[in-house]
Every structure is written in C-alpha cells, then in structure tokens.
Amino acid sequence: MKNRFLNTSAALCSGILLVSVAIVLSVLSISSCKPKNLGSAVSGDAASKTYVAPGHYDEFYNFVSGGFSGQMSVYGLPSGRLLRVIPVFSLDPEKSWGYSEETKPMLNTSHGFVPWDDLHHVELSQTNGEVDGRWIFANANNTPRVARVDLTTFRTVEVIELPNSAGNHSSPFITENTEYVVAGTRFSVPPDNENGDVPINTYKENFKGYISFIAVDKETGHMSIAFQLRCPGVNFDLSHAGKGPSNGWFFFSCYNTEQANTLLEVNASQRDKDFIMAVNWKKAEEYVKAGKGKTIPVSYAHNVWNEKTHTGVSETIKEVLVLDTKELNDICYMIPCPKSPHGCDVDPTGEYIVGSGKLAALIPVFSFTKLQDAIAKKDFDGEYQGINVVKYESALYGEVQKPGLGPLHTEFDANGNAYTSMFVSSEVVKWNIKDLKVLDRVPTYYSVGHLMVPGGDSRKPFGKYLVAYDKITKDRYLPTGPELAQAAQLYDISGDKMELILDYPTIGEPHYAQAVPADLITKNQLKIFKLEDNGHPYFTNGEKESKVVREGNKVHVYMTTIRSHFAPDNIEGIKMGDEVYFHVTNLEQDWDVPHGFAIKGAVNAELLIMPGETTTLKWTPDRVGMFPFYCTDFCSALHQEMQGYIRVSPANSNVALTSSLGGQTSGKTEVN
Ligand code: K7E
Ligand code: CUA
C-alpha cells in the first residue's frame, strides 16, 4: 500500500507533493483506509439522474484537462459519455495533429518541436463574467505555453509560448471579459536575458517569478503578451481574477516563499504562512501606458492557425515588455495565507477570496473590501522582497473551521455555497460563504484534486452538478494492469445534501475542468469548410485540377477525395530520393463526411481530411516497389474500394511522372 500511494502521488500536480514527511505518514494511513458503506453511497435513483436516452443530447459539455497526455477531452454531462479528444500540446494520429505539414508549426517552440506537455487547467472565455462558449484556453505546464481552442471547430487554433517562465502552472485564468489570459510561472528561474549559468544555491539573488498578461482580441481571440510582471522568486501555484467589484485585480497563491532550491517538501513548508499575491492589473495597465515598462530581449514562439489556408504559422517574437513590481510597488500586495496555499478562488460576487492551504487545518476567506481598506490605510506587516505585506487579520473575512484535511480547490454554486476538495481526507466539503459553516460533506473515491461546478468560477454558476476529479481510483474500475483508469465522479448538488450519481473514467490525469450549457456551444458549430473559401496554396478545386508536379526531388500531388475514390489513384514516376507531398482536398460538402489518406510505410500518420479542407502528408519512399494507399475513414458502402497505387522506381530510372484515374490521365503533370 505504501508503494501504491507513493507511485500515484508521483503523478500529482506539483503542489500536492509539498507534504512534509510527517504528513505523508498520516496521509498513508488515511488514504489506505477504504471508506465504509460503499454501497450506500449511491442511491437507487442515481441511474435515472444520469440517463440520457439514445438519440438525446447531454445538458452540458464538460471539458477536462488531460494532464500529462497534453490533450483535453470532452464529455457530456450528466451521462459522462466521451464526445471528443482534442490534441492541444500533443500528437494525435487520429487527427494527424502534429503529423500533417499544416499542424506541425502549432507545436513549435523556442526549443524546437515540442509535441508533448502536461495540461493542467482549462478556462472558458467569459463575457461580463459569464461563460460565453466561444473559446477554451489551456496551459502547458512543462514547456510554458498557453493554447486557445476554438469551440466552433473543437480545434487548437493558437499556441503562445511564455518567456521568462518555467512550469506554467498558474494559468490560463482569465479576466471577466477575457481581456487577458494570465499565466504565472511555477518555477522561478533566472530571466531569459540574464545569465542562467549560476549556482543553483544563488536562488535568492538570481531567480525571479514572472507573470504574463496575455491580451485576447475581442473579435478574433488572437493572443499577444501585453506585458509581464517581474515578481519575487517564489512558486506561483494557482490564480483567479477578481470579478464584479474586484474586477481589475488578480489573485495568485504562492508557495516556497522560503525560496528553497532543494528538498522543497521540507524546506518550502517551514513558514506558517505563505502568500496570496493580489495584483492590481488596471494599475499595471496605467504604468504600461505611462511608459514605465522595459522592453527586454527574449525569444518565444507564437503559433496561429489560419482557417483560410487550413495551416498553422509559427512566428518567433523577440521582445517582451516587463514591469518591475519592486519598483512600481503599488501593483502587488502580499496577503499572508496558511500554509502552502494551492487553490486561489474568487466567489461569484467577487467579494470573497478563498485560499486553500494544502497543509492548513482551516480555510481562510479574505474580503476584497477589507483588503482595499487595509491597502488604503497602509495596514502593512512589513514587506516581502520589496512587496508590501497586508496584515492577515486586516484582509481576513473569516476562517472555515475544521473543513477536512488537505484543502485544494474551491468552486461555487449560485446560492452562496462553496465546495472545497479535500485531498487528504478524500471528500468534498460544502460550506456557506457568509457564515462559513460546513453544511455537508461527501466522500470521493479517492483523493480528489480539482472539482468543478458548471460555471463554478464565473459570476454565474449554473450549479446542479459537481464533478470531482480523483487522483487515485484503486478499486473503482476493472483493473487494467499497473495503471488504473483516471476518474471523475459526478454529484447532484441540487438538494441540501450532495449525492454521488456517476463514476466515469477520463483520459490522462484530469486536473481542472469546466462545463458549459450545451446550447452555448451547439449554436455555433461549424459543419463543413466551404470549398470556395479554401485558401490553401495546394488546394485542388475539383478532380480536373488534380495533378502531380515535380520540383527537383520534391513531388507535389494535388489530390482530391470524394465518395469513393481519390483523384489521381495511380501515380508512377516517383523515384528513390524523392520527397512526396500529398496535398489532399476533401471535395465533400456534407457534415460528417471526412475521408482519410494512408500510405504504406508512412512514418508519420494518416490524414483525416474534413469536408472542404486541404491537408498534407509528407512521405519519403524508403524502397523501390509498389505502395498502396487507401481511405482510413469508413465513408460509404464502397469505402473499402477507396484506394490507389504509387509506383516507386530507382533513382536513375527514366519512368515518366504520370498520374491517372480510371485509365485517364488525371490533370496535368508538370515538371519544373
Ligand atoms: Cu490542483 Cu495542477 Cu490545478 Cu492538479 S493542480 S489537482
Ligand atoms: Cu473515403 Cu473511406
């Protein structure tokens, strides 16, 4: 049991690992005792509450982070049915994401092609503090990036890398009109333009924590780093924007304010209180306008998907604007928060800020009004690395007493209640925000990390359901070898008592998730790409235009698909040493009729081409011979007939380049 726990805990998000040895021991005993009365935890009518009849739609879309799979998965609620897996920072052979020539630039970074990451948090765009269903953002925790997924196509359409950062964990949280997506670095490091070749134990002098404010264009969603804040070298863990009265502020939980650089599980748990850093981003904007920022040389990738050309373009950006919060010391304030805070959540009214100290025995709730008073009166308790520290009592609204063990994250319903996940005591605790009284608690199976209420971090929670994302599943599912299914648990929270109604497995390790009423998404769905709008440089507008073009050793195949053949389907005159680019245009203009393209020996993937789209597979023949290709997606009764051949000849052969369909030369053959 000991090994089981330690192995599983290795997969947890960073913060949870900051548990002192003594606490680990107590966790072991807690996590190893199986809750009793498993059967009685689920009532008889639970099935009817999650039953969505065949042919009927779910009420909510549930977007779940995929952790170290680098992707995001989409479920229906309340059924828990898997609808889609969206590759974000990952390769996906199903969709040729990261394999097709068009998608490769989306995974470019200053380190080169990085086809993997650790995706912890998803955040839906908001208008007036309410979820609007336009985009969903995701963070890359390893090679620091923020991505935007377009919810008309369920595709990743933009990825921006973050300079001066390492371990982009406190991300991608947004302001209430999606003015900014904010990203705080988990690891402090020497900034990119300073010498990083320094002794690690010079942390205190050389390491800094950067927070990025990424501006989001209101119409297009396009992201650009507006400015960064240079902050003390600590670990930024999580954050949330103020809303309503506290709009204009952002709140970040910080740990390792001890500034340890080794054995953090002990050395970063020394202080009784760490901090929540309150950031006045409107003030920061004023300083930017007043020219107080410094432009610093950096190098980072910005990758944008172009819907016209169906192609991603990666650009390298060379500078970033930085505000120093030590010099401009009315941007940031530190609020003491016990102890190693993880979640940092703001209630729907915008007045209350909840800090979840992983090692704390209570949950502190701060008041935005009191914080403002304290700042106005300079009610400070000294400073931390040049940042004023507000007195704990001056900002505190109150404490939730004896909530449970290991509070991590809090979400809210529309009725003034908060729900906090308790990792160590494996439960969700419901409490009232006004009187801070615990109202209810339910077990989770087991060790819940994030939890989620639809709209639960916005000004307008939809309530009704709560989903717990568990770190350990142990005996909940049929065993599948050493690694067991990752899991979500759905609770009905419409009554006074929370009620467990469904378990459903998820992909990768789920951290945060969000959910949105289905109609906010369904009304905007794109069904096909219009052929007349196709601006791909290798677009083939009808079979007549299909052709093969040789440019030195590069051969471009302008190919089309329609039920149930390729044009051309016979190609000869390819030689060893050639690089062949299949640019496949799907001529269909019907919803849900993709075609596939696969060729023997391809070292990348197949293509799956949506109606009206052009996609490219690069293929380098490795031997002389005959290479069949075929459609991978069952598209019609004659799908299995949808195939062709390519003849590959020796480098010095004189076989002419030809392409044909039905024995007729298909389009032109050009040799340039
Ligand atoms: Cu708590 Cu990385 Cu948001 Cu996991 S994090 S649980
Ligand atoms: Cu096209 Cu199967």
XYZ file of C-alpha atoms and ligand atoms in Angstrom:
680
model
C 0.000 0.000 0.000
C 2.859 2.317 0.742
C 4.293 1.900 -2.728
C 0.920 2.313 -4.311
C 0.425 5.645 -2.661
C 3.879 6.932 -3.432
C 3.671 5.912 -7.061
C 0.369 7.556 -7.526
C 1.430 10.649 -5.726
C 4.316 10.996 -8.140
C 1.747 11.768 -10.796
C 0.118 14.531 -8.813
C 0.381 18.148 -9.553
C 3.393 19.766 -8.135
C 1.792 21.417 -5.209
C 0.376 18.376 -3.593
C 3.819 16.907 -3.245
C 4.777 19.577 -0.794
C 3.799 17.458 2.094
C 6.141 17.064 4.981
C 7.322 13.640 5.869
C 5.185 13.562 8.966
C 2.108 14.431 6.987
C 2.900 11.881 4.317
C 2.838 9.281 7.046
C -0.540 10.387 8.238
C -1.790 10.520 4.654
C -0.693 6.952 4.183
C -2.907 5.758 6.911
C -5.801 7.909 5.783
C -5.562 7.074 2.106
C -5.224 3.420 2.820
C -8.435 3.048 4.735
C -11.255 2.293 2.386
C -14.421 4.262 3.096
C -17.107 2.077 4.545
C -20.627 1.679 3.257
C -19.605 1.958 -0.396
C -22.924 0.547 -1.457
C -24.990 3.055 0.442
C -23.099 5.989 -1.074
C -25.171 5.657 -4.244
C -28.919 5.741 -4.035
C -31.326 3.725 -6.132
C -32.457 6.514 -8.438
C -28.934 7.698 -9.308
C -29.078 5.944 -12.686
C -32.153 7.855 -13.775
C -30.428 11.149 -12.997
C -27.563 10.461 -15.372
C -29.504 8.582 -18.024
C -29.521 10.314 -21.375
C -31.643 8.242 -23.733
C -30.192 7.125 -27.086
C -30.538 9.942 -29.592
C -30.806 12.595 -26.893
C -28.215 15.187 -26.030
C -26.498 15.877 -22.764
C -27.251 19.070 -20.908
C -23.634 20.242 -20.517
C -20.335 19.958 -22.307
C -17.593 19.042 -19.859
C -14.037 19.971 -20.915
C -11.483 18.029 -18.915
C -7.746 18.596 -18.824
C -5.714 15.586 -19.857
C -2.699 16.136 -17.603
C 0.430 14.512 -18.973
C -1.376 13.378 -22.125
C -1.155 17.008 -23.279
C -4.712 16.934 -24.542
C -8.202 17.901 -23.484
C -11.169 15.572 -23.511
C -14.804 16.490 -23.916
C -17.641 14.681 -22.167
C -21.368 15.100 -21.976
C -22.939 15.692 -18.580
C -24.738 14.107 -16.882
C -24.077 10.955 -18.919
C -20.276 11.057 -18.709
C -20.131 9.993 -22.367
C -16.847 10.789 -24.136
C -17.515 13.048 -27.147
C -14.115 14.133 -28.339
C -10.417 14.245 -27.555
C -8.733 17.477 -28.607
C -4.966 17.375 -29.122
C -3.559 20.603 -27.727
C 0.129 20.161 -26.913
C 0.151 16.583 -28.132
C 0.399 14.436 -31.217
C -2.773 12.684 -32.290
C -2.536 10.187 -35.149
C -6.326 10.030 -35.355
C -6.464 13.642 -36.499
C -2.875 13.756 -37.851
C -2.352 16.582 -35.359
C 1.352 17.309 -35.246
C 1.939 14.890 -38.153
C 0.466 16.753 -41.107
C 2.587 19.536 -42.575
C -0.102 22.092 -41.690
C -0.269 21.231 -37.989
C 3.466 20.837 -37.255
C 4.016 24.597 -36.743
C 1.417 24.568 -33.930
C 3.830 22.594 -31.751
C 6.848 24.782 -32.445
C 8.606 26.456 -29.521
C 11.908 28.223 -28.894
C 13.198 24.722 -28.026
C 12.039 23.384 -31.399
C 9.179 20.956 -31.996
C 7.700 20.005 -28.608
C 4.891 17.506 -29.222
C 4.071 16.880 -25.602
C 3.095 18.699 -22.454
C 1.370 18.489 -19.127
C -2.009 20.217 -19.428
C -3.478 21.101 -16.029
C -6.065 23.802 -16.438
C -8.767 24.734 -18.878
C -10.670 28.008 -18.792
C -13.660 29.015 -20.915
C -13.828 32.530 -22.282
C -16.202 34.884 -20.479
C -18.247 37.964 -21.263
C -19.310 40.070 -18.270
C -18.024 37.331 -16.037
C -20.273 34.702 -17.616
C -19.150 31.740 -19.660
C -19.790 32.575 -23.334
C -18.859 29.328 -25.122
C -16.503 30.896 -27.675
C -13.072 29.541 -26.762
C -11.402 27.429 -24.170
C -7.829 28.084 -23.060
C -5.350 25.526 -21.753
C -1.943 25.686 -20.103
C 1.222 23.748 -20.819
C 2.871 23.149 -17.513
C 6.230 21.923 -18.775
C 7.408 23.964 -21.763
C 5.420 27.063 -20.788
C 2.653 27.759 -23.261
C -0.979 28.811 -23.400
C -3.305 27.459 -26.076
C -6.673 28.572 -27.358
C -9.192 26.062 -28.671
C -11.956 27.339 -30.940
C -15.287 25.840 -29.893
C -16.828 26.171 -33.356
C -14.364 23.536 -34.615
C -13.050 21.969 -31.374
C -9.548 22.583 -32.642
C -6.479 24.174 -31.174
C -6.100 27.392 -33.132
C -3.371 29.233 -31.268
C -0.416 28.489 -29.015
C 1.767 31.146 -27.429
C 4.982 30.379 -25.572
C 5.877 32.279 -22.404
C 9.347 33.761 -21.973
C 10.985 34.119 -18.536
C 8.856 31.223 -17.311
C 9.260 27.576 -16.365
C 6.393 25.357 -15.349
C 3.419 27.451 -16.374
C 1.081 26.183 -13.672
C -0.783 29.307 -12.520
C -2.559 29.507 -15.846
C -4.662 30.071 -18.003
C -7.037 32.083 -15.850
C -8.925 34.959 -17.398
C -10.380 38.334 -16.575
C -14.133 38.749 -16.707
C -14.323 39.974 -20.284
C -11.446 37.789 -21.458
C -9.302 40.923 -21.758
C -6.371 38.864 -20.539
C -5.372 35.280 -20.098
C -2.958 35.258 -17.187
C -0.050 32.873 -16.677
C 2.146 32.715 -13.568
C 5.331 30.690 -13.518
C 5.533 27.804 -11.118
C 9.325 27.644 -11.121
C 11.178 30.849 -10.592
C 14.318 30.903 -12.722
C 16.908 33.439 -13.820
C 15.178 35.549 -16.512
C 15.889 34.662 -20.148
C 18.080 37.693 -20.798
C 20.215 37.189 -17.701
C 22.910 34.601 -17.289
C 21.247 31.363 -16.177
C 24.604 29.674 -15.713
C 24.743 30.426 -11.984
C 24.996 28.202 -8.896
C 21.566 26.818 -8.004
C 22.024 27.955 -4.421
C 22.045 31.569 -5.569
C 18.247 31.229 -5.891
C 17.556 34.178 -3.586
C 19.543 36.661 -5.631
C 19.194 35.332 -9.170
C 15.795 33.665 -9.502
C 12.653 35.650 -10.325
C 8.985 34.794 -10.797
C 7.280 36.198 -13.898
C 3.577 36.621 -14.523
C 2.376 37.100 -18.100
C -0.684 39.100 -19.092
C -1.731 37.813 -22.500
C -4.147 40.165 -24.247
C -7.001 38.473 -26.134
C -8.562 40.197 -29.141
C -12.298 40.616 -28.557
C -13.297 39.577 -32.073
C -10.709 37.068 -33.226
C -9.432 35.734 -29.912
C -5.846 36.333 -31.056
C -3.392 36.369 -28.188
C -0.337 38.560 -27.626
C 1.714 39.104 -24.485
C 0.753 42.629 -23.398
C 3.210 42.759 -20.502
C 4.903 40.694 -17.828
C 5.290 41.426 -14.138
C 8.679 40.725 -12.628
C 7.981 39.380 -9.119
C 9.918 37.816 -6.252
C 11.342 34.351 -6.852
C 8.652 32.095 -5.386
C 6.438 29.355 -6.827
C 3.184 30.697 -8.250
C 0.640 27.929 -7.992
C -2.873 28.982 -8.966
C -4.805 32.159 -9.548
C -8.163 33.693 -10.270
C -9.328 37.063 -11.459
C -11.441 39.385 -9.384
C -14.939 39.912 -10.701
C -17.668 42.492 -10.269
C -16.360 44.855 -7.574
C -12.932 43.197 -7.603
C -12.605 43.261 -11.400
C -9.222 44.844 -12.114
C -7.469 42.628 -9.588
C -5.951 39.187 -9.856
C -5.085 36.827 -7.010
C -2.223 34.335 -7.065
C -1.390 31.689 -4.494
C 2.348 31.464 -3.808
C 4.324 28.767 -2.080
C 8.005 28.309 -1.417
C 8.179 31.837 -0.073
C 11.115 30.327 1.859
C 12.884 30.400 -1.536
C 14.263 26.922 -1.132
C 16.048 25.319 -4.042
C 16.251 21.775 -2.705
C 14.068 19.291 -0.817
C 11.073 21.580 -1.068
C 8.776 19.102 0.653
C 10.550 20.046 3.855
C 12.251 23.342 3.090
C 9.262 25.021 1.471
C 6.953 24.045 4.319
C 8.796 25.967 7.028
C 6.737 29.094 7.195
C 3.467 29.136 8.989
C 2.032 31.300 6.248
C 2.863 31.798 2.597
C 1.016 34.360 0.497
C -1.775 35.148 -1.825
C -0.433 37.879 -4.050
C -3.060 40.461 -5.027
C -2.267 42.168 -8.334
C -3.868 45.414 -9.414
C -3.715 44.808 -13.154
C -5.542 48.023 -14.017
C -2.702 49.825 -12.251
C -0.227 47.791 -14.270
C -2.028 48.881 -17.445
C -1.643 52.528 -16.369
C 2.083 52.031 -15.903
C 2.330 50.435 -19.326
C 0.528 53.449 -20.835
C 2.813 55.806 -18.935
C 5.835 54.087 -20.458
C 7.095 52.571 -17.221
C 7.719 49.159 -18.771
C 11.085 47.984 -20.052
C 11.416 46.089 -23.295
C 13.572 43.026 -22.704
C 15.079 40.807 -25.409
C 13.640 37.278 -25.336
C 12.699 34.663 -27.904
C 9.423 32.786 -27.950
C 7.118 31.117 -30.435
C 3.646 32.272 -31.348
C 1.704 29.783 -33.446
C -1.552 30.712 -35.137
C -3.899 28.522 -37.113
C -5.229 30.165 -40.267
C -8.750 28.921 -41.060
C -8.479 30.202 -44.652
C -5.384 28.249 -45.544
C -6.045 25.416 -43.069
C -2.457 25.894 -41.975
C -0.601 26.849 -38.824
C 2.072 29.528 -38.959
C 4.771 29.819 -36.312
C 6.446 33.125 -35.689
C 9.324 33.922 -33.318
C 8.883 37.016 -31.182
C 11.980 38.748 -29.881
C 10.969 41.065 -27.072
C 8.604 41.463 -24.177
C 7.518 44.417 -22.048
C 8.274 43.980 -18.345
C 7.081 45.934 -15.295
C 9.198 45.564 -12.169
C 6.824 45.170 -9.209
C 9.570 46.075 -6.753
C 9.996 49.500 -8.337
C 6.296 50.013 -9.087
C 5.276 48.906 -5.636
C 1.555 49.640 -5.801
C 0.819 46.872 -8.310
C 1.286 43.891 -5.975
C 0.414 43.200 -2.342
C 1.031 40.039 -0.355
C -1.731 38.596 1.840
C -0.435 36.027 4.334
C -2.159 32.685 3.777
C -1.708 29.478 5.774
C 0.005 27.170 4.749
C 1.440 26.353 1.299
C -1.709 27.562 -0.485
C -2.755 25.742 -3.640
C -6.180 26.802 -4.945
C -6.991 30.511 -5.021
C -10.648 31.015 -5.843
C -12.930 34.035 -6.008
C -16.646 33.674 -5.271
C -19.340 34.739 -7.784
C -19.909 38.101 -6.063
C -16.219 38.971 -6.356
C -16.012 39.900 -2.658
C -14.520 36.713 -1.218
C -11.156 35.176 -1.997
C -10.627 31.623 -0.792
C -7.110 30.309 -0.171
C -6.666 26.563 0.141
C -3.571 25.785 2.207
C -2.692 22.194 1.467
C -1.209 21.814 4.935
C -3.656 24.078 6.754
C -6.352 22.883 9.145
C -8.726 25.674 8.157
C -9.785 27.592 5.054
C -9.140 31.338 5.167
C -11.617 33.544 3.329
C -10.410 37.056 2.511
C -12.572 40.086 1.900
C -11.860 42.286 -1.087
C -13.379 45.300 0.697
C -11.190 44.763 3.755
C -8.156 44.293 1.530
C -8.840 47.632 -0.158
C -9.244 49.361 3.224
C -6.048 47.819 4.504
C -4.139 48.979 1.427
C -5.610 52.480 1.693
C -4.632 52.681 5.375
C -1.244 51.118 4.722
C -2.083 48.479 7.260
C 1.079 46.550 6.472
C 3.157 43.985 8.251
C 6.488 44.919 6.663
C 7.407 43.790 3.209
C 8.434 40.665 1.355
C 11.135 41.183 -1.290
C 10.026 44.758 -1.795
C 6.271 43.956 -1.837
C 4.044 45.283 0.954
C 2.525 42.589 3.134
C -1.027 43.312 4.259
C -1.817 42.182 7.826
C -3.559 38.798 7.816
C -6.372 39.952 10.114
C -6.882 43.143 8.121
C -7.725 41.255 4.932
C -9.422 38.263 6.554
C -13.177 37.875 6.386
C -13.131 34.683 8.404
C -11.966 31.093 8.568
C -13.845 27.907 7.848
C -13.047 25.776 10.869
C -12.383 22.035 10.655
C -13.305 21.711 6.984
C -11.331 18.481 6.455
C -7.736 17.644 5.574
C -5.745 18.893 2.619
C -7.983 21.560 1.056
C -7.034 22.084 -2.589
C -9.660 23.794 -4.712
C -12.988 25.586 -4.306
C -15.874 26.153 -6.716
C -19.219 27.823 -6.123
C -22.912 27.392 -6.792
C -25.472 30.113 -7.447
C -26.840 30.005 -3.887
C -23.923 31.337 -1.872
C -22.290 27.979 -1.199
C -18.721 26.902 -1.733
C -17.414 23.392 -2.395
C -13.854 22.559 -1.443
C -11.934 19.438 -2.426
C -10.053 17.718 0.385
C -7.213 15.661 -0.987
C -6.052 14.058 2.223
C -9.427 13.231 3.746
C -10.858 12.298 0.296
C -14.027 14.311 0.387
C -15.880 17.300 -0.954
C -16.996 19.767 1.703
C -19.860 22.171 1.140
C -19.869 25.349 3.207
C -21.712 28.630 3.281
C -19.737 31.668 2.191
C -21.472 34.130 4.529
C -21.402 32.270 7.838
C -18.503 29.941 6.947
C -20.344 26.948 8.396
C -19.785 23.494 6.975
C -23.109 22.251 5.575
C -22.350 18.862 4.100
C -19.546 16.503 3.179
C -19.377 13.529 0.816
C -16.592 11.017 0.260
C -14.670 10.841 -3.015
C -13.030 7.659 -4.293
C -10.242 8.655 -3.784
C -8.064 11.668 -3.066
C -9.842 14.355 -5.022
C -7.762 17.049 -6.743
C -9.776 19.639 -8.608
C -13.533 19.793 -8.538
C -15.860 21.610 -10.870
C -19.347 23.082 -10.873
C -20.598 24.206 -14.310
C -19.809 27.951 -14.398
C -18.391 27.489 -10.902
C -15.565 30.015 -11.199
C -17.662 32.615 -13.028
C -20.146 35.258 -11.898
C -22.971 32.958 -12.919
C -22.582 29.376 -11.744
C -25.135 27.008 -13.252
C -24.993 24.732 -10.234
C -26.910 21.444 -10.396
C -23.833 19.223 -10.740
C -20.402 18.943 -9.238
C -17.652 16.759 -10.644
C -14.727 15.592 -8.543
C -11.523 14.599 -10.363
C -9.766 11.951 -8.350
C -6.095 11.162 -8.130
C -6.441 7.558 -7.078
C -9.093 5.093 -8.231
C -7.870 1.864 -6.647
C -10.824 -0.499 -6.702
C -13.423 1.585 -8.564
C -12.983 0.047 -12.008
C -11.974 -3.218 -13.584
C -8.202 -3.342 -13.112
C -6.024 -2.632 -16.146
C -2.552 -3.591 -15.032
C -0.282 -1.305 -13.016
C -2.053 1.811 -14.197
C -5.710 2.212 -13.417
C -8.288 4.453 -15.045
C -8.241 8.146 -14.166
C -11.602 9.124 -12.845
C -14.304 11.703 -12.472
C -17.228 11.458 -10.092
C -20.480 13.273 -10.697
C -22.536 14.588 -7.783
C -26.017 16.028 -7.813
C -25.816 19.250 -5.769
C -29.353 20.485 -6.411
C -30.526 19.489 -2.920
C -29.180 20.237 0.551
C -27.186 17.022 0.507
C -24.687 16.226 -2.204
C -25.369 12.915 -3.860
C -22.920 10.761 -5.853
C -24.659 9.702 -9.074
C -21.944 8.558 -11.510
C -18.328 7.467 -11.909
C -16.728 7.867 -15.316
C -13.135 7.298 -16.388
C -11.181 10.092 -18.071
C -8.091 10.283 -20.252
C -4.702 11.290 -18.925
C -4.691 12.741 -15.468
C -7.558 15.151 -15.038
C -6.739 18.330 -13.159
C -9.118 21.197 -13.727
C -12.201 21.020 -15.932
C -15.043 23.310 -16.885
C -18.566 22.796 -18.112
C -20.976 24.907 -20.094
C -24.657 24.524 -21.047
C -24.708 22.696 -24.371
C -26.679 25.298 -26.332
C -23.934 27.902 -25.845
C -21.699 25.634 -27.929
C -24.081 23.834 -30.286
C -25.448 27.046 -31.791
C -22.017 27.961 -33.188
C -20.887 24.654 -34.639
C -19.054 24.690 -37.945
C -20.218 21.732 -40.049
C -18.040 21.968 -43.151
C -15.308 24.150 -44.565
C -16.622 25.830 -47.697
C -14.640 24.909 -50.798
C -14.986 28.431 -52.165
C -13.235 29.791 -49.077
C -10.337 27.351 -49.259
C -7.152 29.422 -49.481
C -4.653 26.587 -49.065
C -1.774 27.066 -51.525
C -2.169 23.445 -52.687
C -5.977 23.475 -52.827
C -7.321 21.326 -55.684
C -10.618 22.756 -56.844
C -12.232 19.660 -58.348
C -10.871 16.458 -59.849
C -9.988 18.179 -63.113
C -7.367 20.184 -61.294
C -5.704 17.206 -59.722
C -2.096 16.821 -60.828
C 1.439 15.863 -59.919
C 4.195 18.449 -60.028
C 7.892 17.711 -59.777
C 10.219 20.388 -58.435
C 13.653 18.785 -58.323
C 13.359 15.915 -55.870
C 10.124 17.245 -54.425
C 6.897 15.909 -55.875
C 3.627 17.634 -55.035
C 0.497 15.550 -55.519
C -2.646 17.679 -55.836
C -5.173 15.062 -54.837
C -8.921 15.092 -54.202
C -11.304 12.789 -52.375
C -14.981 12.218 -52.915
C -17.091 9.149 -52.202
C -15.494 6.764 -53.079
C -12.237 7.449 -54.886
C -9.074 9.501 -54.921
C -8.060 11.571 -57.929
C -5.497 10.584 -59.049
C -5.385 6.984 -57.833
C -2.448 5.716 -59.911
C 0.862 7.547 -59.780
C 4.077 6.477 -61.494
C 7.462 8.058 -61.881
C 8.252 8.575 -58.203
C 11.926 7.826 -57.585
C 14.086 6.937 -54.665
C 15.376 10.157 -53.128
C 12.091 11.967 -53.790
C 10.099 13.718 -51.119
C 6.437 13.340 -51.909
C 3.828 15.741 -50.569
C 0.245 14.539 -50.782
C -1.948 17.628 -50.616
C -5.369 16.088 -50.229
C -8.512 18.191 -50.658
C -11.754 16.652 -49.479
C -14.367 17.813 -52.011
C -17.322 16.732 -49.876
C -19.618 19.497 -48.665
C -21.640 17.387 -46.276
C -21.425 17.364 -42.480
C -19.624 14.372 -41.018
C -18.053 13.036 -44.225
C -14.298 13.124 -43.675
C -12.005 10.980 -45.807
C -8.730 9.505 -44.717
C -5.434 9.015 -46.504
C -2.836 6.449 -45.515
C 0.158 5.057 -47.383
C 2.230 2.011 -46.603
C 5.410 2.710 -44.687
C 4.441 6.283 -43.758
C 6.465 7.190 -40.688
C 4.127 9.976 -39.562
C 0.404 9.162 -39.560
C -2.648 9.044 -41.722
C -4.568 12.146 -42.696
C -8.166 12.729 -41.759
C -9.466 15.470 -44.002
C -12.646 17.331 -43.143
C -15.155 18.338 -45.842
C -13.745 21.285 -47.806
C -10.308 21.084 -46.206
C -6.825 20.524 -47.643
C -4.250 18.598 -45.615
C -0.728 17.480 -46.450
C 1.194 14.305 -45.677
C 4.910 14.206 -46.382
C 6.204 10.817 -47.489
C 9.738 9.744 -48.337
C 9.756 6.351 -50.044
C 12.341 4.075 -48.457
C 12.439 1.387 -51.136
C 11.656 0.627 -54.741
C 8.303 -1.058 -55.249
C 4.560 -0.702 -55.190
C 2.882 1.301 -52.446
C -0.862 1.116 -51.939
C -2.738 3.967 -50.326
C -6.299 3.979 -49.044
C -9.010 5.873 -47.195
C -8.961 5.192 -43.464
C -12.406 6.556 -42.572
C -15.432 4.402 -43.419
C -17.140 6.895 -45.713
C -19.578 4.887 -47.866
C -20.594 1.360 -48.757
C -17.663 1.405 -51.194
C -15.179 2.808 -48.689
C -13.133 -0.361 -48.976
C -12.787 0.365 -52.719
C -11.339 3.802 -51.996
C -7.686 3.077 -52.703
C -4.803 3.585 -55.127
C -1.200 2.718 -56.026
C 2.073 4.539 -56.243
C 4.980 3.049 -58.134
C 8.436 3.868 -56.817
C 11.374 3.376 -59.200
C 15.159 3.553 -58.702
C 16.735 6.984 -58.569
C 18.283 6.636 -62.027
C 15.199 5.207 -63.805
C 13.524 7.037 -66.657
C 9.907 6.222 -65.765
C 7.923 9.374 -66.608
C 5.943 11.120 -63.891
C 2.258 10.396 -64.549
C -0.959 10.378 -62.625
C -4.254 8.896 -63.668
C -7.757 7.970 -62.633
C -9.806 5.319 -64.455
C -7.031 4.928 -67.029
C -7.299 8.602 -67.981
C -4.509 10.980 -67.232
C -5.665 12.911 -64.250
C -4.992 16.596 -64.751
C -1.561 17.735 -65.793
C 1.853 16.515 -64.930
C 4.274 19.368 -64.527
C 7.987 19.032 -64.222
C 9.609 22.271 -63.133
Cu -4.579 21.099 -8.111
Cu -2.035 21.305 -11.264
Cu -4.674 22.773 -10.602
Cu -3.832 19.231 -10.210
S -3.493 21.295 -9.889
S -5.213 18.834 -8.679
Cu -13.260 7.774 -48.047
Cu -13.470 5.892 -46.818
